[in-house]
Amino acid sequence: MLVKMMITSVIMILVFSTSAKAQDVDYRAQSLYLYKFARYIYWPENKLAGEFKIGVYGNSEILEELKLMASLKKGPDGMDITIVEISEEDDLSQFNIIYIPSSKSRQIREIAEKIGDAPVLIVAEREGLASKGATISFLVTDSMVLKFEINMVKMEEQSLEISEELLKLGYEI
Amino acid sequence: MRSLSKVLIFTLLAFAFKFVYGQVDTTKKEDDFNYLFKQRDKKDRELKQKNDTISLADFYDMSLEELEDLKATGVSSELEEYINSLISVSTQKSLPSRYSPNIVTLVTAEEIKSMGARDLTDVLQLVPGFHFAQDARGNVGLGIRGNWAAEGKVLIMINGKEINDHYTAHTYFGNHFPVDMIKRIEVIRGPGSSIHGGLAEFGVINIVTQTAEDLSGIEASYNSGIMDEEVGRAKFNFYLGKKWEKVNLDYWFSAGTAQRSNRLHYGFYDCSVDSIICQDTLGVGTYSTLANDSDLDNFMSNFEVKAGGFSFSSLWDYYGVTDVTKLDGRARRPVKRGYFSMYNEIEQRFKINRKLTITPKINLSVQTPVEENTPYAEALINNPKFADTLAIATTRFRFRVDANYNLNHRINLLGGFDFYHDIAINADTVSKFYAGTPPDHLSSTAFYGEAIFKLPIFHLFAGARLETGSSYQTAFSPRVGITKKFNKFHLKFLVSDAYRIPTLGNIYYSFDGNYKISPDSSYVYDVGRGLEPEKTLVIEAEAGYQFSDKTFLTLNAFDMTIRDPIVYTYFQDETIREIYGFQSGLYVYQNFGKSGTRGFELDFRFQDKWGFLNANYSYYSVGNKPKISAYSVSSFNRDPGRRELVNDEALLAFPQHRFNLNWLYYINEDFSVNLNSSFIGSVYGYDVDVYGPGPFDVDGKLTKTRFTYLVNFFFRYQNLFTKGLTAGIGVNDLFNKKVTYMQPYFGLSPPLPGPSRELKFTVEYKLPFKNKKKNK
């Protein structure tokens, strides 16, 4: 019996070691943060007309999560939330939030230059980008908790304000 | 063996009955299969399950406070939980093993219990690079990466409390540390001096026991083993933990005895234990059985109370071992040596503000020798003039302050101050053999600091410890480490210069090469003392890859260069040989030249709902590293200058190759089988050489054991007949390959037999206290 079970477990190792996924990023958690950004960061009055637009730069799994979120929740002042996959031709200043997936991290400076001082919150998935053009970048702590770094100088330049409660969850750089 | 077979068959039938009965009675068990392992981190599980089951709308309504602990990844597998477990032994700050600046191994309670571990030896021998060997008088200690570590070069802690012997810094194994109360063991397979100081040169083992946080209730267990027809061991363990709103209290004790072996061992007749031998011509020694003549007695208890940041703990340990080397006229072993030790600690954690935490600790430890049938045992009671240093009690006062400052989320600063003072009692009664006044006290002061930079590209660790003592030169241990994890891959590059400081006993028995001979040549006297800290430069690199959520592989390479190694050895030179004969010499501690090893370790882990399969392989080689005569594989000769090198790749007592396997399979949620085995390469050591029929025709010779393997299995049934009752049965060394412990230095001890095939049983009962709040 021992030999049989041993063989079974070895076979299972071979089968599962190639098929299973490792430690998937939880985009629902990031989506939750984006929702909280929408609620606890304050945009100038002129950016809060019509729909609250969240753009995702390129294709990312977060798109599906954000669309689910938008179907359930409202933005500031009861605004509808719209999720858009941004293309190269889009005018970036129309968005309230732009999300930069890890795969597009190299374009962060170019995107930041395009946006300039416009009140568009640039949220980067990759750690460390808040010092390279993003307003906020996510980071994962040693204990695998999702946090964010925030560039307060850029926030001010973009005429954005963050609530003190939300700021406590992040780290200023 | 027939009676053993009956017991084994009966127990297996009982398990089989319970298994079949359980299958019929509880059809829902298939659905509950996921319950396996989930008891390990119940709180995390419950939190995750809560997150998984709440509605999506509720999820987005989560408060900002709840976001504080929001996990960045989805529900992780059992393996991911294991490899992301926070380990604090590497730095004073908890970090996942993949980030920590050491090569680490984490042993879980599940691994220990499922294998039916008899003691810590069974557990640690599966750690890559670890191998046990023999010290003087039949004690067994640990070697790491081919290097003898038991002489104070591996730090052993229980719940962060240092428990190495204060006088000589040794720590011995074999029915010493109870395993039933262990929650996890954090192992550093490399240097830890920059944080932990002078006994952490080659490695650190921190045993974490369960507390009232883990079990508020009572637990009792009994372990037993039978080697052939002899009782191999019998041990009783008891745990009590109680958790109140603001106070946690726990107490455990373990008491029992075991036999080192039931095999034949060559002992030496000693007229200090039997005067008849002094007048007789029995000869040098003889082979006699260790069955019922190689006691390993242990009592260990721990009391701990915690209230907020305050804690008090008191650990008591008695460990007595039969000196298997000394025979009386009937070829029995009447001498037993041991220590009773008491370690008390008071700790208070002050959280000054959000960023700064300061933790002062005060320790008071007392170690008293407990000996049977030795001249010292008598002298301790009747005539202190004959007491020797080995019968000296020591008291240690220690004051330590640790500070942790989180400058920001990227930079942590750790630092501290560590002072201790040792006092040896009876030290003024030592013999006149050595020069000058024997040391009866020693103090040490150390400062340490480390900065952790969590940069976006990698984690950088830079730290150092400076230690100065009253009887040796200042020691300094810097370390630099870089760790990097990207997705499933991680890398580490670590450089550390660790040290090992001499203790009171080392200094007493130290030898600087100078001695005098009395004018009539009747004795040696005024042996000069002198011993300096040993230092070891260790360079390590590790690469790890998580192939899937169930499979993880790490490979690490190391290079160790030991400078001025402190070695307990047998000294003889031309003068001594000419005057006193070729069998005369001194047992002393000396600094030698340089030694070292290099090698690699491969560690594979697969973990799934059905159990796990862990495998590791370790290799070391001396290669072109410097060598010293005491450790080298050389021909037998008491004069180091006349020994001829036989193997320039290996060192005494440690196999160059070792492969370990540990496999656990859950047949159902309660019934498991564990199979673990070690495949051990050839080992060199010295043995007696009986070269003639005369009683004194005995000398020594170099010997080499062949490749061998140990196979152990264990069946364990939890909740057997009633909830909380667990029983297990298994066999160690199934094929009776008989492990033997060699001596890793030139110390004139013949190979020490380990246990032979042993049938083992465990029974355990766990009773959690009822939660009054729930009842209301």
Short mmCIF file of C-alpha atoms in Angstrom, two decimals, chain B residues 376-605:
data_model
loop_
_atom_site.label_atom_id
_atom_site.label_comp_id
_atom_site.label_asym_id
_atom_site.label_seq_id
_atom_site.Cartn_x
_atom_site.Cartn_y
_atom_site.Cartn_z
CA TYR B 376 33.22 14.89 41.57
CA ALA B 377 29.79 13.77 42.68
CA GLU B 378 31.25 12.65 45.99
CA ALA B 379 33.46 15.70 46.25
CA LEU B 380 30.57 18.05 45.69
CA ILE B 381 28.98 16.71 48.81
CA ASN B 382 31.92 15.80 50.99
CA ASN B 383 35.21 17.25 49.93
CA PRO B 384 35.28 20.24 47.62
CA LYS B 385 39.05 19.98 47.25
CA PHE B 386 38.59 17.26 44.66
CA ALA B 387 35.98 19.01 42.68
CA ASP B 388 36.91 19.67 39.10
CA THR B 389 35.66 22.33 36.76
CA LEU B 390 33.19 19.94 35.20
CA ALA B 391 31.40 19.98 38.53
CA ILE B 392 31.26 23.76 38.58
CA ALA B 393 27.90 25.47 38.75
CA THR B 394 27.43 28.69 36.85
CA THR B 395 25.13 31.63 37.28
CA ARG B 396 24.45 34.06 34.47
CA PHE B 397 22.91 37.48 34.75
CA ARG B 398 21.93 38.98 31.44
CA PHE B 399 20.47 42.32 30.47
CA ARG B 400 19.44 42.96 26.91
CA VAL B 401 17.64 45.81 25.21
CA ASP B 402 16.29 45.52 21.67
CA ALA B 403 15.02 48.52 19.77
CA ASN B 404 13.05 48.53 16.54
CA TYR B 405 12.52 51.79 14.70
CA ASN B 406 10.42 51.93 11.55
CA LEU B 407 11.79 55.05 9.92
CA ASN B 408 9.29 54.66 7.11
CA HIS B 409 7.74 51.82 5.18
CA ARG B 410 11.00 51.23 3.35
CA ILE B 411 13.56 51.50 6.14
CA ASN B 412 13.67 49.61 9.44
CA LEU B 413 16.40 50.18 11.96
CA LEU B 414 17.12 47.54 14.56
CA GLY B 415 19.61 47.81 17.33
CA GLY B 416 20.42 46.75 20.79
CA PHE B 417 22.67 46.27 23.72
CA ASP B 418 23.49 42.92 25.32
CA PHE B 419 25.41 42.37 28.53
CA TYR B 420 25.98 39.25 30.58
CA HIS B 421 28.07 38.24 33.53
CA ASP B 422 28.89 34.60 34.34
CA ILE B 423 30.02 33.44 37.76
CA ALA B 424 31.47 29.97 38.28
CA ILE B 425 30.91 28.47 41.70
CA ASN B 426 33.61 26.11 43.09
CA ALA B 427 36.13 27.38 40.55
CA ASP B 428 38.70 27.95 43.32
CA THR B 429 38.84 24.23 43.99
CA VAL B 430 40.38 23.23 40.70
CA SER B 431 43.57 21.26 40.55
CA LYS B 432 47.03 22.80 40.37
CA PHE B 433 47.50 21.44 36.86
CA TYR B 434 46.99 24.76 35.13
CA ALA B 435 48.97 27.96 35.52
CA GLY B 436 47.66 30.94 37.44
CA THR B 437 44.29 31.47 39.06
CA PRO B 438 41.47 29.76 37.25
CA PRO B 439 38.85 32.10 35.82
CA ASP B 440 35.73 32.14 37.98
CA HIS B 441 33.86 34.95 36.23
CA LEU B 442 33.47 36.36 32.77
CA SER B 443 31.52 39.27 31.41
CA SER B 444 30.59 40.25 27.90
CA THR B 445 29.19 43.44 26.44
CA ALA B 446 27.83 43.67 22.93
CA PHE B 447 26.20 46.23 20.71
CA TYR B 448 24.41 45.37 17.51
CA GLY B 449 22.55 47.19 14.81
CA GLU B 450 21.00 46.43 11.47
CA ALA B 451 19.30 48.46 8.79
CA ILE B 452 16.72 46.90 6.50
CA PHE B 453 16.09 48.74 3.25
CA LYS B 454 13.01 47.48 1.42
CA LEU B 455 13.82 48.99 -1.92
CA PRO B 456 11.55 48.49 -4.93
CA ILE B 457 14.30 46.57 -6.69
CA PHE B 458 15.53 44.45 -3.77
CA HIS B 459 15.76 44.20 0.01
CA LEU B 460 19.11 45.25 1.42
CA PHE B 461 20.29 44.24 4.88
CA ALA B 462 23.38 45.71 6.49
CA GLY B 463 24.29 45.15 10.09
CA ALA B 464 27.00 44.33 12.57
CA ARG B 465 27.61 43.23 16.13
CA LEU B 466 30.57 44.18 18.28
CA GLU B 467 31.25 42.08 21.36
CA THR B 468 33.97 42.47 23.92
CA GLY B 469 34.67 40.16 26.83
CA SER B 470 36.79 40.24 29.95
CA SER B 471 38.91 37.25 28.89
CA TYR B 472 39.30 37.50 25.14
CA GLN B 473 39.81 39.94 22.29
CA THR B 474 36.96 41.95 20.82
CA ALA B 475 34.89 40.13 18.23
CA PHE B 476 33.13 41.82 15.34
CA SER B 477 30.50 40.36 13.06
CA PRO B 478 29.37 42.38 10.03
CA ARG B 479 26.83 41.08 7.52
CA VAL B 480 25.40 42.28 4.25
CA GLY B 481 22.52 40.63 2.48
CA ILE B 482 20.50 41.25 -0.64
CA THR B 483 17.25 39.44 -1.21
CA LYS B 484 15.00 39.78 -4.20
CA LYS B 485 11.67 38.24 -5.04
CA PHE B 486 10.04 38.69 -8.37
CA ASN B 487 6.89 36.76 -8.96
CA LYS B 488 7.68 33.11 -8.40
CA PHE B 489 11.42 33.50 -8.33
CA HIS B 490 13.62 34.68 -5.51
CA LEU B 491 17.32 35.27 -5.03
CA LYS B 492 19.53 35.83 -2.02
CA PHE B 493 23.15 36.84 -1.76
CA LEU B 494 24.57 36.93 1.74
CA VAL B 495 27.98 37.63 3.23
CA SER B 496 28.66 37.43 6.94
CA ASP B 497 31.68 37.23 9.18
CA ALA B 498 30.42 35.40 12.24
CA TYR B 499 32.22 34.56 15.45
CA ARG B 500 32.21 32.18 18.39
CA ILE B 501 33.34 33.54 21.73
CA PRO B 502 35.13 31.41 24.34
CA THR B 503 33.18 30.59 27.50
CA LEU B 504 34.44 30.16 31.05
CA GLY B 505 34.93 26.43 30.63
CA ASN B 506 36.69 26.87 27.31
CA ILE B 507 39.11 29.35 28.86
CA TYR B 508 39.76 27.10 31.83
CA TYR B 509 40.67 24.19 29.57
CA SER B 510 42.41 26.34 26.98
CA PHE B 511 45.98 25.75 25.99
CA ASP B 512 48.40 28.19 24.42
CA GLY B 513 51.11 25.59 23.70
CA ASN B 514 53.23 26.28 26.81
CA TYR B 515 53.65 23.91 29.75
CA LYS B 516 56.29 22.86 32.27
CA ILE B 517 57.49 19.47 33.39
CA SER B 518 58.43 18.85 37.00
CA PRO B 519 62.17 18.32 37.64
CA ASP B 520 61.66 14.63 38.34
CA SER B 521 59.46 14.38 35.23
CA SER B 522 56.62 13.04 37.32
CA TYR B 523 53.98 15.48 36.08
CA VAL B 524 53.13 18.31 33.70
CA TYR B 525 52.12 21.62 35.27
CA ASP B 526 51.59 25.30 34.56
CA VAL B 527 49.76 24.59 31.33
CA GLY B 528 49.37 28.01 29.74
CA ARG B 529 45.90 29.31 29.00
CA GLY B 530 44.87 31.36 26.02
CA LEU B 531 41.92 31.29 23.67
CA GLU B 532 40.60 33.85 21.24
CA PRO B 533 37.26 34.13 19.45
CA GLU B 534 36.84 31.91 16.42
CA LYS B 535 35.69 33.67 13.25
CA THR B 536 33.95 32.37 10.17
CA LEU B 537 33.47 34.11 6.86
CA VAL B 538 30.38 32.70 5.17
CA ILE B 539 29.31 33.53 1.64
CA GLU B 540 25.92 32.17 0.60
CA ALA B 541 23.66 32.44 -2.42
CA GLU B 542 20.17 31.02 -2.84
CA ALA B 543 17.80 30.78 -5.76
CA GLY B 544 14.25 29.59 -5.34
CA TYR B 545 11.39 29.04 -7.73
CA GLN B 546 7.76 28.36 -7.03
CA PHE B 547 6.75 26.16 -9.93
CA SER B 548 3.11 26.12 -8.91
CA ASP B 549 0.92 26.76 -5.91
CA LYS B 550 2.02 23.34 -4.69
CA THR B 551 5.65 23.05 -5.71
CA PHE B 552 8.67 24.97 -4.47
CA LEU B 553 12.36 24.41 -5.05
CA THR B 554 15.37 26.17 -3.58
CA LEU B 555 19.04 25.71 -4.30
CA ASN B 556 21.71 27.34 -2.22
CA ALA B 557 25.49 27.30 -2.28
CA PHE B 558 27.79 28.19 0.59
CA ASP B 559 31.45 28.78 1.29
CA MET B 560 32.67 28.78 4.90
CA THR B 561 36.18 29.70 6.01
CA ILE B 562 36.80 29.28 9.72
CA ARG B 563 39.69 31.23 11.23
CA ASP B 564 41.23 30.29 14.57
CA PRO B 565 38.74 27.46 15.15
CA ILE B 566 38.29 26.53 18.79
CA VAL B 567 38.73 22.76 18.98
CA TYR B 568 38.52 20.38 21.92
CA THR B 569 41.26 17.93 21.12
CA TYR B 570 43.84 15.54 22.40
CA PHE B 571 47.27 17.20 22.52
CA GLN B 572 50.52 15.31 22.44
CA ASP B 573 53.98 16.34 21.32
CA GLU B 574 57.43 14.80 21.12
CA THR B 575 58.43 15.77 24.66
CA ILE B 576 55.32 14.35 26.30
CA ARG B 577 55.60 11.21 24.22
CA GLU B 578 59.24 10.65 25.12
CA ILE B 579 58.74 11.16 28.85
CA TYR B 580 55.29 9.69 29.45
CA GLY B 581 54.77 7.27 26.58
CA PHE B 582 52.83 7.31 23.35
CA GLN B 583 49.43 7.08 25.03
CA SER B 584 49.83 10.22 27.15
CA GLY B 585 48.46 13.64 26.33
CA LEU B 586 46.18 16.47 27.35
CA TYR B 587 42.53 17.14 26.49
CA VAL B 588 42.45 20.87 25.79
CA TYR B 589 40.72 23.65 23.89
CA GLN B 590 43.00 25.28 21.35
CA ASN B 591 42.76 27.75 18.52
CA PHE B 592 43.84 26.03 15.34
CA GLY B 593 44.74 27.54 11.96
CA LYS B 594 42.02 27.59 9.32
CA SER B 595 39.34 25.19 8.30
CA GLY B 596 36.18 25.27 6.25
CA THR B 597 33.85 23.70 3.74
CA ARG B 598 31.90 24.63 0.68
CA GLY B 599 28.92 22.96 -0.88
CA PHE B 600 25.28 23.24 -1.77
CA GLU B 601 21.81 22.22 -0.62
CA LEU B 602 18.75 21.47 -2.68
CA ASP B 603 15.33 21.60 -1.04
CA PHE B 604 12.12 20.52 -2.78
CA ARG B 605 8.64 20.85 -1.32
#
